[in-house]
Amino acid sequence: MSKTNVLVTGATGRTGSIVLQKLRQFPDEFAAIGYGRFEDKIKELFGSTEGFIIGNIADQSTLKMALKGCNLLVILTSSVPKMKAPPKEGERPEFEFEPGGMPEEVDWIGQKNQIDLAKEAGIKHIVLVGSMGGTNPNHPLNKLGNGNVLIWKRKAEEYLIQSGVDYTIIRAGGLINEPGGKRELIVGKNDTFLENPPKGISTVIPREDVAELVVQALRETTAKNKAFDVISKPENDPEAVITQDFSALFDQTTGGL
Ligand code: NAP
């Protein structure tokens, strides 16, 4: 079997780093390259910068170089709001984004750059991890740092769908740092889980499960040209059937926003 070259952006992020580790467990199947901004952080997480391209997603020439020879792209970059200062008693915390790190710059222009250059490089399939909540312009996350984060993320999703490149858009519920492979995952569409949460289920999913979904989306043809919301049933739910057949899970979903 010939190896598939995969570029993972946001590979020093909390989910992106798990995706990279998982792909590297299958060296006969994938040659996985990470894309990250900071040498120190890459070394801290992976021991060395081997198998990494150091760059910002705003830097088109480095991105272009990173995508050269790749077959697949995983987009796991995201703007990250930071608390300005600990709130005073009785006050709500205020958030801001670092310079160059506004959602419009990272989640829209930065993702658009990746999609455009991937298309130019002949990438066959792009897997993008996004967030639930994008159908509601008044979602509280949009207020953080006046960033409209979910609006820009949704715009990038739409752009990917229109790009003509095969896509899988995974819109995760609230991410938690719990072990993966222990839950039943459930897929939906258009924020119905937020509007009508299934009884007894909070709308969360472990980062490890999202990372596994990314890896399986690269493998399973049923994941192509699908966009879906995903949450998980609680661990140890007696009625849950731990998700193992990812092809069948992707089959339950549809394409388009
Ligand atoms: P994360 O840890 O915040 O990682 C974001 C990554 O993006 C980091 O690796 C960061 O780089 C990278 N990045 C940001 N700006 C960049 C730039 N200009 N150039 C290059 N890289 C850049 O991500 P996460 O919490 O695992 O979330 C993964 C995805 O799930 C995100 O799209 C997020 O919005 C979505 N999601 C999150 C939640 C939640 O509850 N947090 C819920 C639903 C969906 P550095 O490592 O250098 O900082």
Coordinates of C-alpha atoms and ligand atoms in Angstrom, one line a residue:
M1 CA 0.0 0.0 0.0
S2 CA 1.4 3.4 -0.9
K3 CA 1.6 6.0 1.9
T4 CA -0.7 9.0 2.0
N5 CA 0.9 12.3 2.9
V6 CA -1.2 14.3 5.3
L7 CA -0.6 17.8 6.5
V8 CA -2.1 18.6 10.0
T9 CA -2.4 22.3 10.8
G10 CA -2.9 23.4 14.4
A11 CA -0.8 20.4 15.2
T12 CA 0.4 21.9 18.5
G13 CA -3.2 22.4 19.5
R14 CA -5.0 20.3 22.0
T15 CA -6.9 18.2 19.4
G16 CA -4.4 18.7 16.5
S17 CA -1.6 17.2 18.5
I18 CA -3.7 14.1 19.2
V19 CA -4.5 13.7 15.5
L20 CA -0.8 13.9 14.6
Q21 CA 0.1 11.3 17.2
K22 CA -2.7 9.0 16.1
L23 CA -1.7 9.3 12.4
R24 CA 1.9 8.5 13.3
Q25 CA 0.7 5.2 14.8
F26 CA 0.1 4.0 11.2
P27 CA 3.5 4.8 9.5
D28 CA 2.8 2.3 6.7
E29 CA -0.5 4.1 5.9
F30 CA 0.2 7.8 6.6
A31 CA 3.2 10.1 6.5
A32 CA 1.9 12.8 8.8
I33 CA 3.4 16.3 8.8
G34 CA 2.6 18.9 11.4
Y35 CA 2.2 22.6 10.8
G36 CA 2.8 24.7 13.9
R37 CA 3.9 28.3 14.8
F38 CA 6.4 27.9 17.6
E39 CA 9.5 25.8 17.6
D40 CA 9.6 25.6 21.4
K41 CA 6.0 24.3 21.7
I42 CA 6.7 21.7 19.0
K43 CA 9.8 20.5 20.8
E44 CA 7.9 20.4 24.1
L45 CA 5.1 18.3 22.7
F46 CA 7.0 16.1 20.2
G47 CA 10.6 16.1 21.4
S48 CA 11.9 17.6 18.2
T49 CA 10.8 19.6 15.1
E50 CA 11.3 16.5 12.8
G51 CA 8.2 16.0 10.7
F52 CA 7.1 19.6 11.3
I53 CA 6.9 22.7 9.1
I54 CA 7.1 25.8 11.2
G55 CA 4.8 28.6 10.0
N56 CA 1.8 30.8 10.5
I57 CA -1.3 30.1 8.5
A58 CA -1.2 33.8 7.4
D59 CA 2.1 33.0 5.7
Q60 CA 1.1 31.7 2.3
S61 CA 4.5 30.8 1.0
T62 CA 5.3 28.6 3.9
L63 CA 1.9 27.0 3.7
K64 CA 2.3 26.4 0.0
M65 CA 5.7 24.7 0.7
A66 CA 4.1 22.6 3.4
L67 CA 1.3 21.4 1.2
K68 CA 3.5 20.4 -1.7
G69 CA 3.4 16.7 -2.2
C70 CA 0.5 16.2 0.3
N71 CA -2.6 14.3 -0.6
L72 CA -4.8 15.2 2.4
L73 CA -5.2 18.2 4.7
V74 CA -6.5 18.3 8.3
I75 CA -7.4 21.9 9.4
L76 CA -7.3 22.2 13.2
T77 CA -6.3 25.8 13.6
S78 CA -8.5 28.1 15.6
S79 CA -8.5 31.5 17.1
V80 CA -8.2 31.3 20.9
P81 CA -9.8 33.9 23.2
K82 CA -7.7 34.9 26.2
M83 CA -9.1 36.4 29.4
K84 CA -7.9 40.0 29.8
A85 CA -7.5 39.8 33.5
P86 CA -9.1 37.9 36.4
P87 CA -12.6 39.5 36.8
K88 CA -13.4 41.6 39.8
E89 CA -15.9 40.1 42.2
G90 CA -19.4 40.1 40.7
E91 CA -18.1 41.0 37.3
R92 CA -17.9 38.9 34.2
P93 CA -14.5 38.1 32.7
E94 CA -13.5 40.0 29.5
F95 CA -11.8 38.3 26.6
E96 CA -9.5 39.5 23.8
F97 CA -7.5 37.9 21.0
E98 CA -3.8 38.3 20.4
P99 CA -2.8 40.7 17.6
G100 CA -3.3 38.9 14.3
G101 CA -5.4 36.3 16.1
M102 CA -8.9 37.7 15.6
P103 CA -11.4 35.1 14.4
E104 CA -11.8 36.9 11.1
E105 CA -8.0 36.6 10.6
V106 CA -7.6 33.0 11.8
D107 CA -10.9 31.2 11.3
W108 CA -11.9 33.0 8.1
I109 CA -8.8 34.3 6.2
G110 CA -6.4 31.7 7.7
Q111 CA -8.7 28.8 6.8
K112 CA -9.5 30.3 3.4
N113 CA -5.7 30.4 2.7
Q114 CA -5.4 26.8 3.6
I115 CA -8.4 25.8 1.4
D116 CA -7.2 27.8 -1.6
L117 CA -3.6 26.6 -1.4
A118 CA -4.7 23.0 -0.8
K119 CA -6.8 23.1 -3.9
E120 CA -3.9 24.6 -5.8
A121 CA -1.6 21.8 -4.5
G122 CA -4.1 19.1 -5.7
I123 CA -5.2 18.0 -2.2
K124 CA -7.8 15.3 -2.6
H125 CA -9.7 15.7 0.7
I126 CA -9.8 18.3 3.5
V127 CA -11.0 17.5 7.0
L128 CA -12.0 20.6 9.0
V129 CA -12.8 20.6 12.6
G130 CA -15.2 23.3 13.6
S131 CA -17.8 24.0 16.2
M132 CA -21.5 23.7 16.8
G133 CA -23.4 26.9 17.3
G134 CA -22.8 28.5 13.9
T135 CA -26.5 28.8 13.0
N136 CA -27.1 31.3 15.8
P137 CA -25.6 34.7 15.3
N138 CA -26.5 35.6 18.9
H139 CA -24.6 32.7 20.3
P140 CA -22.6 33.9 23.4
L141 CA -19.3 32.7 21.9
N142 CA -19.7 35.4 19.2
K143 CA -19.6 38.1 21.9
L144 CA -16.2 37.0 23.2
G145 CA -13.7 39.8 22.4
N146 CA -16.2 41.0 19.7
G147 CA -14.8 38.2 17.6
N148 CA -18.0 36.7 16.1
V149 CA -16.0 33.5 16.1
L150 CA -18.8 31.1 15.1
I151 CA -19.9 33.4 12.2
W152 CA -16.3 33.3 10.7
K153 CA -16.0 29.6 11.2
R154 CA -19.3 29.0 9.5
K155 CA -18.2 31.2 6.6
A156 CA -15.0 29.1 6.1
E157 CA -17.1 25.9 6.2
E158 CA -19.3 27.3 3.5
Y159 CA -16.2 28.2 1.5
L160 CA -14.8 24.7 1.8
I161 CA -18.0 23.2 0.6
Q162 CA -18.0 25.5 -2.4
S163 CA -14.3 24.8 -3.2
G164 CA -15.0 21.6 -5.1
V165 CA -12.4 19.7 -3.0
D166 CA -13.8 16.7 -1.1
Y167 CA -14.5 17.7 2.5
T168 CA -15.5 16.4 5.9
I169 CA -16.6 19.1 8.3
I170 CA -16.8 17.9 11.9
R171 CA -18.6 20.4 14.1
A172 CA -17.8 19.3 17.6
G173 CA -19.8 20.0 20.8
G174 CA -18.0 21.2 23.9
L175 CA -14.5 19.6 23.9
I176 CA -13.5 17.8 27.1
N177 CA -10.1 16.2 28.0
E178 CA -11.5 12.7 28.8
P179 CA -10.3 9.4 27.3
G180 CA -11.5 8.5 23.9
G181 CA -13.0 5.3 22.6
K182 CA -15.3 4.9 25.6
R183 CA -18.5 6.5 24.3
E184 CA -21.2 6.3 21.7
L185 CA -20.9 9.3 19.4
I186 CA -24.0 10.8 17.9
V187 CA -24.2 13.0 14.8
G188 CA -26.7 15.7 13.9
K189 CA -27.1 18.8 11.9
N190 CA -27.8 22.5 12.1
D191 CA -27.4 22.8 15.9
T192 CA -30.4 20.7 16.7
F193 CA -28.5 19.3 19.7
L194 CA -28.2 22.8 21.1
E195 CA -31.8 23.7 20.5
N196 CA -33.2 20.3 21.7
P197 CA -30.5 18.5 23.7
P198 CA -31.2 14.8 23.8
K199 CA -32.5 13.8 27.2
G200 CA -29.8 13.0 29.8
I201 CA -27.0 13.9 27.4
S202 CA -24.8 17.0 27.7
T203 CA -23.5 18.3 24.4
V204 CA -19.8 17.4 24.9
I205 CA -17.3 15.2 23.3
P206 CA -13.7 14.2 24.3
R207 CA -10.9 15.7 22.2
E208 CA -9.6 12.2 21.7
D209 CA -12.8 11.1 20.1
V210 CA -12.8 14.1 17.8
A211 CA -9.2 13.2 16.8
E212 CA -10.3 9.6 16.1
L213 CA -13.1 10.9 13.9
V214 CA -10.6 12.9 12.0
V215 CA -8.4 9.9 11.4
Q216 CA -11.4 7.7 10.4
A217 CA -12.7 10.5 8.1
L218 CA -9.4 10.3 6.2
R219 CA -9.9 6.5 5.8
E220 CA -13.6 6.0 5.2
T221 CA -15.1 7.0 1.9
T222 CA -18.5 7.5 3.5
A223 CA -17.0 10.6 5.3
K224 CA -16.5 12.4 2.0
N225 CA -18.6 15.5 1.4
K226 CA -20.3 15.4 4.7
A227 CA -20.8 18.2 7.3
F228 CA -22.1 17.3 10.7
D229 CA -22.5 18.1 14.4
V230 CA -21.2 15.6 16.9
I231 CA -21.6 15.0 20.6
S232 CA -21.2 11.9 22.8
K233 CA -23.4 9.9 25.2
P234 CA -21.9 9.9 28.7
E235 CA -19.2 7.3 29.5
N236 CA -20.7 4.3 31.2
D237 CA -24.2 5.0 29.9
P238 CA -25.8 1.6 30.1
E239 CA -27.8 2.2 27.0
A240 CA -24.8 3.4 24.9
V241 CA -23.1 1.3 22.3
I242 CA -19.5 2.5 22.0
T243 CA -18.8 3.8 18.5
Q244 CA -16.6 1.5 16.5
D245 CA -18.1 1.4 13.1
F246 CA -17.1 4.9 11.8
S247 CA -18.2 4.2 8.3
A248 CA -21.7 3.6 9.5
L249 CA -21.6 6.8 11.6
F250 CA -20.6 8.9 8.6
D251 CA -23.3 7.2 6.6
Q252 CA -25.9 8.7 8.9
T253 CA -24.8 12.2 7.9
T254 CA -25.2 14.4 4.8
G255 CA -23.4 17.0 2.8
G256 CA -23.8 20.8 2.7
L257 CA -23.9 23.1 5.7
Ligands
NAP1 P1 -6.6 24.6 20.3 O1 -5.9 23.8 21.4 O2 -7.2 26.0 20.7 O3 -5.7 24.8 19.1 C1 -5.8 25.8 18.1 C2 -4.5 25.7 17.2 O4 -4.6 26.7 16.2 C3 -3.2 25.8 18.0 O5 -2.4 24.8 17.6 C4 -2.7 27.2 17.5 O6 -1.3 27.3 17.5 C5 -3.3 27.1 16.1 N1 -3.2 28.5 15.5 C6 -3.9 29.6 15.9 N2 -3.6 30.6 15.2 C7 -2.7 30.2 14.3 C8 -2.0 30.8 13.2 N3 -2.2 32.1 12.9 N4 -1.1 30.1 12.5 C9 -0.9 28.8 12.8 N5 -1.6 28.1 13.8 C10 -2.4 28.8 14.5 O7 -7.8 23.8 19.7 P2 -8.8 22.8 20.4 O8 -9.3 23.4 21.7 O9 -8.3 21.4 20.4 O10 -10.1 22.9 19.4 C11 -10.0 22.3 18.1 C12 -11.2 22.8 17.3 O11 -12.4 22.5 17.9 C13 -11.2 24.3 17.1 O12 -11.6 24.6 15.8 C14 -12.3 24.8 18.1 O13 -12.9 26.0 17.7 C15 -13.2 23.6 18.0 N6 -14.1 23.5 19.1 C16 -13.8 23.8 20.4 C17 -14.7 23.6 21.4 C18 -14.2 23.9 22.8 O14 -15.0 23.5 23.7 N7 -13.1 24.4 23.1 C19 -15.9 23.2 21.2 C20 -16.3 22.9 19.9 C21 -15.4 23.0 18.8 P3 -0.4 27.3 18.8 O15 -0.4 25.9 19.3 O16 0.9 27.8 18.3 O17 -1.1 28.2 19.8

